[in-house]
Short mmCIF file of C-alpha atoms in Angstrom, two decimals:
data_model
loop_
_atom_site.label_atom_id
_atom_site.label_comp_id
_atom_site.label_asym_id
_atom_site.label_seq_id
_atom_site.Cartn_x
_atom_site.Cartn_y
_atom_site.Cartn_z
CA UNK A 1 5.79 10.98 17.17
CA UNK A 2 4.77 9.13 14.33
CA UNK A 3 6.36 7.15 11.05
CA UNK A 4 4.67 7.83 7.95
CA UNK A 5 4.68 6.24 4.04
CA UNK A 6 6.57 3.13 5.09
CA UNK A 7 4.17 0.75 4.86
CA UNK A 8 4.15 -0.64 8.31
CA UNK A 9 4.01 0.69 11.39
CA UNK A 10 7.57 0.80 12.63
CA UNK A 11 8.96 2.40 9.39
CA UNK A 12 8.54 5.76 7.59
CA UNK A 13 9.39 9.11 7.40
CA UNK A 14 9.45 10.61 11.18
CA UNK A 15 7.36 13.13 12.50
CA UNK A 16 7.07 14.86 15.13
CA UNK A 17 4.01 16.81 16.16
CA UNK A 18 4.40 20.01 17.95
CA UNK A 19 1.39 22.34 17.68
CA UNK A 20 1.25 20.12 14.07
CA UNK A 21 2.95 17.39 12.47
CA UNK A 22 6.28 18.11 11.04
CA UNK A 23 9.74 16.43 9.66
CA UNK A 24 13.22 16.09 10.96
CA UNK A 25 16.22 17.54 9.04
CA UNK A 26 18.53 14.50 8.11
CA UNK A 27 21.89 16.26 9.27
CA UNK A 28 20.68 16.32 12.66
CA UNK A 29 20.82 12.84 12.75
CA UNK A 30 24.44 11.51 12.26
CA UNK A 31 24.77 9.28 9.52
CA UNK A 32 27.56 8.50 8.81
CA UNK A 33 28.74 7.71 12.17
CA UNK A 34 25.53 6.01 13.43
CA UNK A 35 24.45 7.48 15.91
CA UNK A 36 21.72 5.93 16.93
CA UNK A 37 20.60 7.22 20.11
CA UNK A 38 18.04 9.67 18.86
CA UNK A 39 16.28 6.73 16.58
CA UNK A 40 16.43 4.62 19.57
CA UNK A 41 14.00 6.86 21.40
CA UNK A 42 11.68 7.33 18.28
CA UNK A 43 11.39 3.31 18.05
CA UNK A 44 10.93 2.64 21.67
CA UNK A 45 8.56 5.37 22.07
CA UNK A 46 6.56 3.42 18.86
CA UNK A 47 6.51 0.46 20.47
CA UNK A 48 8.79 -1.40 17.96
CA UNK A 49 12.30 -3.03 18.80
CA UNK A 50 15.49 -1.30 18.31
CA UNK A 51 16.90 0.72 15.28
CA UNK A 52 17.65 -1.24 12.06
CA UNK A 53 18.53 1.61 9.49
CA UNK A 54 18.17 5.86 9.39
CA UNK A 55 17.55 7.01 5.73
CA UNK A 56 18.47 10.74 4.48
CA UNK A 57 17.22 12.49 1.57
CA UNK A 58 12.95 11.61 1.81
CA UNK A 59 13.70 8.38 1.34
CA UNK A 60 9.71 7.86 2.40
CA UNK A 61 8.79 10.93 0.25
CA UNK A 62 8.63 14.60 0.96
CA UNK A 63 6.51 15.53 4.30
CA UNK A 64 4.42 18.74 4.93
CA UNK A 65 4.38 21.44 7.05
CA UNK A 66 7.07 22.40 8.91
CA UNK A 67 10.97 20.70 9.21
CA UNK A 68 12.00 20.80 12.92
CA UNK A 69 15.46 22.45 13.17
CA UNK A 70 16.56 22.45 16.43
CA UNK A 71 19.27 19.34 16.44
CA UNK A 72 18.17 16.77 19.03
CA UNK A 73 20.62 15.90 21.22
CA UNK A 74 19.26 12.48 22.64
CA UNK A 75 20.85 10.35 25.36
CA UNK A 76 18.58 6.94 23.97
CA UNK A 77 17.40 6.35 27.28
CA UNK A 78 15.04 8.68 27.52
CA UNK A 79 11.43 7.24 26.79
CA UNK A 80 10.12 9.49 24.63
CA UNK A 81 11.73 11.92 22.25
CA UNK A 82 10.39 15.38 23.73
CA UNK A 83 12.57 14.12 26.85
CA UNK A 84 15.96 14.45 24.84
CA UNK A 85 17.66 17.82 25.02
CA UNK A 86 17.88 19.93 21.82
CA UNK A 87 20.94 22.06 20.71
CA UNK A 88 20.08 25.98 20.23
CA UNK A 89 22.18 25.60 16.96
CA UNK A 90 19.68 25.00 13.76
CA UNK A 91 20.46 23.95 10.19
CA UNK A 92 18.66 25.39 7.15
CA UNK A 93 16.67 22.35 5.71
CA UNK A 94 13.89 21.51 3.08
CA UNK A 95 11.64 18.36 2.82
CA UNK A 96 14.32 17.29 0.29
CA UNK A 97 16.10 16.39 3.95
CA UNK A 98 12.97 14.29 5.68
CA UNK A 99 14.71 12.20 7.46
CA UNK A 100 13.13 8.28 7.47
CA UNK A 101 13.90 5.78 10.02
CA UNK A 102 13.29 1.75 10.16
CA UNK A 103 13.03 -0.18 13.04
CA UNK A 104 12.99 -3.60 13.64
CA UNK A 105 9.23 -5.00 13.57
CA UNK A 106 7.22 -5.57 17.30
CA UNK A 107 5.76 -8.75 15.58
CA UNK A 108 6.72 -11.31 13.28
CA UNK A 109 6.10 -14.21 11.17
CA UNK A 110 8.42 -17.15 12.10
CA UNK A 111 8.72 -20.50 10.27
CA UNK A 112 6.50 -19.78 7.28
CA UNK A 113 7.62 -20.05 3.76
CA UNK A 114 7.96 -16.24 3.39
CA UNK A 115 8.41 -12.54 5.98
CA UNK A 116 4.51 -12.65 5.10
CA UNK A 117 3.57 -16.05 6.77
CA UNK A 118 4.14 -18.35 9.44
CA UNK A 119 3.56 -18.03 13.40
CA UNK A 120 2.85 -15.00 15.10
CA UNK A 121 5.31 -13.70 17.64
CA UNK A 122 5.39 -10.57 19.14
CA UNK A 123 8.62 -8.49 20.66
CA UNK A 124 7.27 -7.28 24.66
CA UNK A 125 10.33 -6.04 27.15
CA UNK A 126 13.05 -6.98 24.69
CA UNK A 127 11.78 -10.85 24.38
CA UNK A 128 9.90 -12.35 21.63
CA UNK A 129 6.88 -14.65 22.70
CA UNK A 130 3.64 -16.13 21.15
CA UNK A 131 0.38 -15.71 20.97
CA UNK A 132 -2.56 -18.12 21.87
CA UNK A 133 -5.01 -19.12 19.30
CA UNK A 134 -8.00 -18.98 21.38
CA UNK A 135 -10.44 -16.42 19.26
CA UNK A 136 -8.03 -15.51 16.52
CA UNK A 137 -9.56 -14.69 13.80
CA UNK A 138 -9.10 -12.49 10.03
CA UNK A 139 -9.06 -9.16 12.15
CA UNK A 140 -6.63 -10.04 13.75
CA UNK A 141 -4.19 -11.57 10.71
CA UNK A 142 -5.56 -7.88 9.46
CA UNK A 143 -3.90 -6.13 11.71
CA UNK A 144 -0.58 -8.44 11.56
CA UNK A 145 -0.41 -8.30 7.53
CA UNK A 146 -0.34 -4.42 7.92
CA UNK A 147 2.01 -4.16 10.48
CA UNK A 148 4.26 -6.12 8.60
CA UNK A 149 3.45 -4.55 4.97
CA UNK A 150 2.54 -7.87 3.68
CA UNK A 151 -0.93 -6.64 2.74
CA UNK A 152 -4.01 -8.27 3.50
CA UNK A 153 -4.58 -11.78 5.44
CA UNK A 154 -5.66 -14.45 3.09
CA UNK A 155 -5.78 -17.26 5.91
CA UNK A 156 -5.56 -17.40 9.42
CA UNK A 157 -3.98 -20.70 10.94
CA UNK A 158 -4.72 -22.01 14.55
CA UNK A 159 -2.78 -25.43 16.62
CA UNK A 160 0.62 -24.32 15.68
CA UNK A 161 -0.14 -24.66 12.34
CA UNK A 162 3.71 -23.66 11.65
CA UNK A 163 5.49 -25.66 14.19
CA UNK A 164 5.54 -24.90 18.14
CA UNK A 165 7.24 -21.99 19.32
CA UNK A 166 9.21 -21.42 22.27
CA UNK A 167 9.67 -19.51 25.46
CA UNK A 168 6.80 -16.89 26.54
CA UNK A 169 3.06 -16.91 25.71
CA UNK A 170 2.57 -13.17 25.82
CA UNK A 171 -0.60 -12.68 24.45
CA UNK A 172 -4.67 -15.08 25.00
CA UNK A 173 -8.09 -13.79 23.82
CA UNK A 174 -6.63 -11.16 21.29
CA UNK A 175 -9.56 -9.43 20.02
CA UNK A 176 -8.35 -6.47 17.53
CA UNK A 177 -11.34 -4.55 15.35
CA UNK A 178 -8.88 -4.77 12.50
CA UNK A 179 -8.27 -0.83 12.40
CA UNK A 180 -5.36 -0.95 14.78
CA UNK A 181 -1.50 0.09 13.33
CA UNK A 182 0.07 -2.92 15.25
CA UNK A 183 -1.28 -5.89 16.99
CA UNK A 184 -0.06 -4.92 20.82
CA UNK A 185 -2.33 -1.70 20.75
CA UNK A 186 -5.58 -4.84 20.38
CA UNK A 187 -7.28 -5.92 23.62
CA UNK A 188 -6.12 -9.31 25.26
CA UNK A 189 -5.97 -10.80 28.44
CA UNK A 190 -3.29 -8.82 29.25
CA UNK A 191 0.91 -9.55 28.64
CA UNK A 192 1.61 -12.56 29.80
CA UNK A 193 -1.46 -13.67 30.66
CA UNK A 194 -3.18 -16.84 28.82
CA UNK A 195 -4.58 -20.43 29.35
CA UNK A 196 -2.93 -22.26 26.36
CA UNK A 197 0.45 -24.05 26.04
CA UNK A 198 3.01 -23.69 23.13
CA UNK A 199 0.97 -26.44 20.75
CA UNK A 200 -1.81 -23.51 20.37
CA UNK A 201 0.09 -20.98 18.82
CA UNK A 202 -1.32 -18.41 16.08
CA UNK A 203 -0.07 -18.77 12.43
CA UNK A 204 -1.69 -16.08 9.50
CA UNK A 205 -0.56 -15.46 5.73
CA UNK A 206 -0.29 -12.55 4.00
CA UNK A 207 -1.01 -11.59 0.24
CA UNK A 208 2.25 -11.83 -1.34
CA UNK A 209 4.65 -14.75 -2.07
CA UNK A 210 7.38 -16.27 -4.33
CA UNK A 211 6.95 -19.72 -4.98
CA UNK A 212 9.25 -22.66 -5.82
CA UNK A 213 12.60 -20.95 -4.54
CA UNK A 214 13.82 -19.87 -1.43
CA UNK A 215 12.91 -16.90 0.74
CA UNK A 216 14.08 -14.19 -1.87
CA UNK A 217 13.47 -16.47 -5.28
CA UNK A 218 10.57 -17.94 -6.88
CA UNK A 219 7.45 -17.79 -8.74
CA UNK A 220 5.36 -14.21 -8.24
CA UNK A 221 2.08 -14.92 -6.88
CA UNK A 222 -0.48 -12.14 -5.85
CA UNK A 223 -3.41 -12.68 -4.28
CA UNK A 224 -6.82 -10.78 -5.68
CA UNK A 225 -9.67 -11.13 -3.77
CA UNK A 226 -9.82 -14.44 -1.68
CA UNK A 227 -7.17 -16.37 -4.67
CA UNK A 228 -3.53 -16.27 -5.41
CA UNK A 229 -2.97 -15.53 -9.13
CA UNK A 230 0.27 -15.59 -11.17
CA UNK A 231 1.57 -12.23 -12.75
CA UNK A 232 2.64 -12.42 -17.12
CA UNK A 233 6.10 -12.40 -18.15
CA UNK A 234 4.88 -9.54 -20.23
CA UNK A 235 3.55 -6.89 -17.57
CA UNK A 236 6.24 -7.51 -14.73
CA UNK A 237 9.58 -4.98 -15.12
CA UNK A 238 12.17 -3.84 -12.86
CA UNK A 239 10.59 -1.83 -10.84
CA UNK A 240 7.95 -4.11 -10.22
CA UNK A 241 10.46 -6.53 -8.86
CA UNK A 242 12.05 -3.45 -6.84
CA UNK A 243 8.78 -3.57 -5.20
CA UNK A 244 8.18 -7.04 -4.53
CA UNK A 245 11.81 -7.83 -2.80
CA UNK A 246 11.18 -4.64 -0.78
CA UNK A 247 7.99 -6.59 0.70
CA UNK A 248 9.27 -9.94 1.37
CA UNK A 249 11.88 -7.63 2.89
CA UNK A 250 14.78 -9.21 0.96
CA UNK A 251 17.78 -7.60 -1.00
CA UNK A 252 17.39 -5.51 -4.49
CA UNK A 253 16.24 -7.62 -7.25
CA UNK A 254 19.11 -10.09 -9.37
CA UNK A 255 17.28 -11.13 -12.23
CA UNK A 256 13.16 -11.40 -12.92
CA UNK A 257 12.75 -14.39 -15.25
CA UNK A 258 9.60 -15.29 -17.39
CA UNK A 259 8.39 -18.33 -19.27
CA UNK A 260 7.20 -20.28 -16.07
CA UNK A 261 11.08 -20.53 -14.53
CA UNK A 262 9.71 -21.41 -11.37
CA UNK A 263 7.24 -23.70 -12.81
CA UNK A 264 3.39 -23.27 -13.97
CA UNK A 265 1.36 -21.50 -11.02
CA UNK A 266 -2.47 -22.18 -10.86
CA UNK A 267 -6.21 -20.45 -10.61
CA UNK A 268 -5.67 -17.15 -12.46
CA UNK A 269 -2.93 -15.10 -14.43
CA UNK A 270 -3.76 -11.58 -12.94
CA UNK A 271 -5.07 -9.32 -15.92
CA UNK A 272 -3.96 -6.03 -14.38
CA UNK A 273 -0.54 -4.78 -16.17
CA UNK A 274 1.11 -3.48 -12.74
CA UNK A 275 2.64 -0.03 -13.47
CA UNK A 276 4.97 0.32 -10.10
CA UNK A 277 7.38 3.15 -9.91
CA UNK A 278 9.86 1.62 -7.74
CA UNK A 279 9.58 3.11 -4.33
CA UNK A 280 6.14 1.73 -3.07
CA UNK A 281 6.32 -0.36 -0.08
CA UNK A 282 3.87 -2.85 -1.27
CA UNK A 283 2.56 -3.97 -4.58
CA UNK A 284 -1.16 -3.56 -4.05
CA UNK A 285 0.02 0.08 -3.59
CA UNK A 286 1.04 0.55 -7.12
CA UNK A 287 -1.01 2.04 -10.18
CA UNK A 288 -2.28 -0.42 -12.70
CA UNK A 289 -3.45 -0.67 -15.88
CA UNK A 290 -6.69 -2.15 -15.99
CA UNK A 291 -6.79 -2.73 -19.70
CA UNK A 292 -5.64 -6.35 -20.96
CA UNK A 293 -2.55 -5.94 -23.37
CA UNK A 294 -1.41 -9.46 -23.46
CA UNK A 295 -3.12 -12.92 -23.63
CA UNK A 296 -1.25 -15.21 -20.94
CA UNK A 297 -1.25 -18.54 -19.62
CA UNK A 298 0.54 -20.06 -17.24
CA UNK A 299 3.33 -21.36 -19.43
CA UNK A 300 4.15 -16.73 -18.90
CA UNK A 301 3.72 -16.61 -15.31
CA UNK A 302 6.49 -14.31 -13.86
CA UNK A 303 9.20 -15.38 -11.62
CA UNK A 304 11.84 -13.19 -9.32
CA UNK A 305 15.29 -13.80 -8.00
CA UNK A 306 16.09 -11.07 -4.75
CA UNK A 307 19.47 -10.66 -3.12
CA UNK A 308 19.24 -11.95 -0.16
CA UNK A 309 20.19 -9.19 2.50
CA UNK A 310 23.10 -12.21 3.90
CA UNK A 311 26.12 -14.39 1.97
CA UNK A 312 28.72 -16.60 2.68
CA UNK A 313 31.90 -15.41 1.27
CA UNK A 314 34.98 -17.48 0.39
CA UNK A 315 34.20 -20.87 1.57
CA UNK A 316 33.77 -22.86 -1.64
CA UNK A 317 30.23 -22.82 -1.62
CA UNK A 318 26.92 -20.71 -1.30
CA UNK A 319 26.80 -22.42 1.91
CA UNK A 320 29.86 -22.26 3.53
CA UNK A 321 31.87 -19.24 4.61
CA UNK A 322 32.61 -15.31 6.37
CA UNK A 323 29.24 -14.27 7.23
CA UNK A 324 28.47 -10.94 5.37
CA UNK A 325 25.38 -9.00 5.58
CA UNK A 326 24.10 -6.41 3.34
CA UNK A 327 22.88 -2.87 5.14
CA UNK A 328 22.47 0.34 3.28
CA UNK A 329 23.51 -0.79 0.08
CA UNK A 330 26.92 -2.30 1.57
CA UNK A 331 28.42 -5.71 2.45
CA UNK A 332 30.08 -5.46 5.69
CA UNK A 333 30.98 -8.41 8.20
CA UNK A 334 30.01 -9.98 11.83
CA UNK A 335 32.29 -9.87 14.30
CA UNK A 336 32.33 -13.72 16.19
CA UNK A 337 31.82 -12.58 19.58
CA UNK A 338 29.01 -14.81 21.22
CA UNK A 339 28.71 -16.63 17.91
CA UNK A 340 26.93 -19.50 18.18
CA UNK A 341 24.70 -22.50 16.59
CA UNK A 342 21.58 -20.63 17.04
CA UNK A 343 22.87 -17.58 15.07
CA UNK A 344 24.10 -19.95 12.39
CA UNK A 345 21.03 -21.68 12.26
CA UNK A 346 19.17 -18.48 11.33
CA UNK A 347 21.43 -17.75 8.61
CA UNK A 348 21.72 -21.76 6.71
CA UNK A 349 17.70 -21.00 6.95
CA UNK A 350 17.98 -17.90 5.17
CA UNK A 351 20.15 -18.84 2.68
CA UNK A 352 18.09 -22.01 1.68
CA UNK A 353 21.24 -24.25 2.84
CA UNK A 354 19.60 -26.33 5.36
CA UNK A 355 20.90 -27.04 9.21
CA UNK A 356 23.93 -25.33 10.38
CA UNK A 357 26.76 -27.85 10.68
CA UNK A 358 29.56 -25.60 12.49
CA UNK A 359 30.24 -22.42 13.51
CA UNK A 360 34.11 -20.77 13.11
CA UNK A 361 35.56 -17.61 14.57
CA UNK A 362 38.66 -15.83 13.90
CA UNK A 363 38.47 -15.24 10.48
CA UNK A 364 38.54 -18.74 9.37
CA UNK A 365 37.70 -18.16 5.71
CA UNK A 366 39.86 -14.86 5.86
CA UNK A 367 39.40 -11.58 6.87
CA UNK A 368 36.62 -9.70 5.39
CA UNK A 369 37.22 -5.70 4.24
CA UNK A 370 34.93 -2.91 4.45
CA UNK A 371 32.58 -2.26 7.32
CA UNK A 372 32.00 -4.20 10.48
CA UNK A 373 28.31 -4.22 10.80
CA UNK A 374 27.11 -6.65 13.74
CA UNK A 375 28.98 -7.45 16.90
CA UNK A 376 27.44 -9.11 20.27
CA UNK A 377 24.81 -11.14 17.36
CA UNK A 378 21.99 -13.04 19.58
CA UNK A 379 19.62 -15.16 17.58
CA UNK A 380 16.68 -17.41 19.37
CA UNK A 381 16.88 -19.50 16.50
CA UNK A 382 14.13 -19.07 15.17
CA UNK A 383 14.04 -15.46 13.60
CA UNK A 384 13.47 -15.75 9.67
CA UNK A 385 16.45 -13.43 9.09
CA UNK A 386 19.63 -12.49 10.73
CA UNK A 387 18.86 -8.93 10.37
CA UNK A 388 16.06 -9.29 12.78
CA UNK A 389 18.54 -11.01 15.24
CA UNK A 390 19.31 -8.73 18.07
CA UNK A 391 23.26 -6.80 18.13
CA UNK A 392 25.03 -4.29 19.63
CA UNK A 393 23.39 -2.00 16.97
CA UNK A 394 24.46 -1.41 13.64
CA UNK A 395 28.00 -0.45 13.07
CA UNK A 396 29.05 -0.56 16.96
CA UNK A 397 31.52 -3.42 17.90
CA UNK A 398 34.45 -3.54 19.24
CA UNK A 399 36.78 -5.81 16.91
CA UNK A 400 38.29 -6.14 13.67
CA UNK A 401 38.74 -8.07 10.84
CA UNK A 402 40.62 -10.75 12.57
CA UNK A 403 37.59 -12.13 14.07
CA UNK A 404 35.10 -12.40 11.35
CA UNK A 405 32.35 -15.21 11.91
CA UNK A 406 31.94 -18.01 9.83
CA UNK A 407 29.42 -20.72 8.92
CA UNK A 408 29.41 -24.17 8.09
CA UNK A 409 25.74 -25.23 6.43
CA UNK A 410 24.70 -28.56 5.12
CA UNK A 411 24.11 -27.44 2.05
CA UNK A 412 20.58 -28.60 1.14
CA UNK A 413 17.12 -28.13 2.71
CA UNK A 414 16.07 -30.72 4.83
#
């Protein structure tokens, strides 16, 4: 099995590979009632953590060769996805029906300033650990930056350059050639096996970044070569910013501003005129124009605003209310079982709004409408957005909109 055009290793159109590659029909996989248990297999058996979102209609482009059409019938405890059983009944389907699939990430980037920097951490056995610094090196961050579809590594950072971790060391003496699709298939000392403590942990950044905002908002920078450069006002449009958000792994974009609105960047103003068409998964993947059109300076460097993919509703504030979360194009809410500071400390992060002050259940800023997406939420604390928390799955709970979580934040970063 394999996921192909998504960028990174745990997202793309699936494929399964049975005398040759091939696609999966969409309608075998159950939509709209989320279903998950055949994606559950296919993300397990990639070595990536659970299920985040199933996309219809070749969302990751139109495959090749053949579309599977027997409907798989999996249990999601099977460990790989030729163990499932298959119904005899088959549906008539095109590659207009690939079927795509996202799954949440088997490494990370915690405490940087974007998805595309910070400390390495790595999903093994259902927990998240860290990773020693002892011979880490740019082939490594490689292998990390495309993994997470954050391009290449501009840096790599060693002594817990971004703040100490917590919990397990899973990973000492990592030694990747740079080649490899994600950073557990590398040689190391082995899973759990290291001589370092927590103040040794592995940071690397990535080559792209908004500056002067938040997570989602802030001045474009790209990075040619070995140097970050600003983008002009003039050769940035919509879809470019469709592409960016989609990178730092954020919401569509709200509103791309010019004239420095983030403030003057430094080194260069890129000269390429980027020429994205929307649905790229990074921006070094889009055409561009290699002919200058407009003389820039800083005083035109480009900057974004991105939804973020969580909001608090109805509390006043940006940062205070219901906890809603954006998946699939719709705002749906959390239900407050096992709600705690942790998981409200991953979304005041998120949202910019500083520490979390308190946490309410029971729909204290009113009941929410629409769907219930997250029950059972489990945050370390430390994950860089809430949809990379761990949940009962998307969709499955077992409440209503009487017991909608809610967050207090302190409203500025401190």
């Amino acid at each position: 099995v394999r996921l192909v055009d998504g960028g990174r290793s745990c997202a793309g159109r699936v494929e399964f590979y049975r005398g040759q590659w091939g696609t999966v029909c969409d309608t075998h996989w159950d939509m709209k009632k989320l279903q998950w248990y055949d994606a559950e297999v296919v993300c397990r058996e990639m070595g990536c953590g659970p299920p985040v979102e199933m996309l219809g209609a070749a969302a990751f482009g139109r495959g090749d060769g053949q579309v599977w059409t027997e409907e798989l019938q999996c249990r999601g405890n099977e460990s790989n996805i030729y163990s499932c059983p298959t119904s005899s009944y088959k549906h008539s389907c095109s590659h207009d029906n690939d079927v795509g699939l996202l799954c949440a990430d088997s490494v990370r980037l915690v405490d940087g300033s974007t998805h595309c920097a910070g400390r390495v951490e790595v999903l093994h056995r259902g927990q998240w650990g860290t990773v020693c610094d002892d011979d880490w090196d740019m082939r490594d961050a490689a292998v990390v930056c495309r993994e997470l579809g954050c391009g290449e590594a501009v840096d790599v950072l060693v002594n817990s350059h971004f703040g100490q971790g917590s919990g397990l060391i899973w990973m000492d003496d990592v030694d990747c050639s740079g080649s490899e699709s994600t950073l557990k298939n590398c040689r190391s000392a082995g899973w759990g096996k290291h001589n370092c403590n927590q103040t040794k942990n592995a940071g690397v950044i990535c080559s792209v970044r908004l500056v002067g905002g938040l997570r989602c908002t802030g001045r474009v920078e790209v990075l040619h070569g070995k140097t970050w450069t600003t983008v002009c006002d003039a050769d940035f449009d919509q879809q470019d910013a469709e592409v960016v958000c989609r990178e730092l792994g954020c919401g569509l974009p709200v509103e791309v501003l010019g004239a420095a609105a983030f403030g003057r960047g430094e080194g260069q103003v890129w000269t390429k005129e980027l020429q994205c068409r929307g649905n790229e998964s990074q921006i070094h993947l889009c055409p561009k124009s290699y002919t200058l059109k407009h003389d820039c300076s800083h005083d035109n460097d480009v900057g974004l605003v991105c939804a973020d993919s969580v909001r608090l509703v109805d509390g006043g504030g940006h940062c205070s209310g219901r906890v809603e979360v954006l998946h699939r194009g719709q705002w749906g809410t959390l239900c407050d079982d096992d709600w705690d500071m942790r998981d409200a400390a991953v979304v005041c992060r998120e949202l910019g709004c500083g520490e979390a002050v308190d946490v309410l259940g029971n729909s204290h800023f009113g009941p929410g409408s629409g769907p219930i997406w997250m029950d059972d939420v489990d945050c370390s604390g430390s994950e860089s957005t809430l949809k990379t928390c761990t949940s009962a799955g998307w969709g499955k709970h077992d409440c209503n909109q009487t017991k909608n979580a809610g967050v207090s934040c302190s409203g500025k970063m401190l």
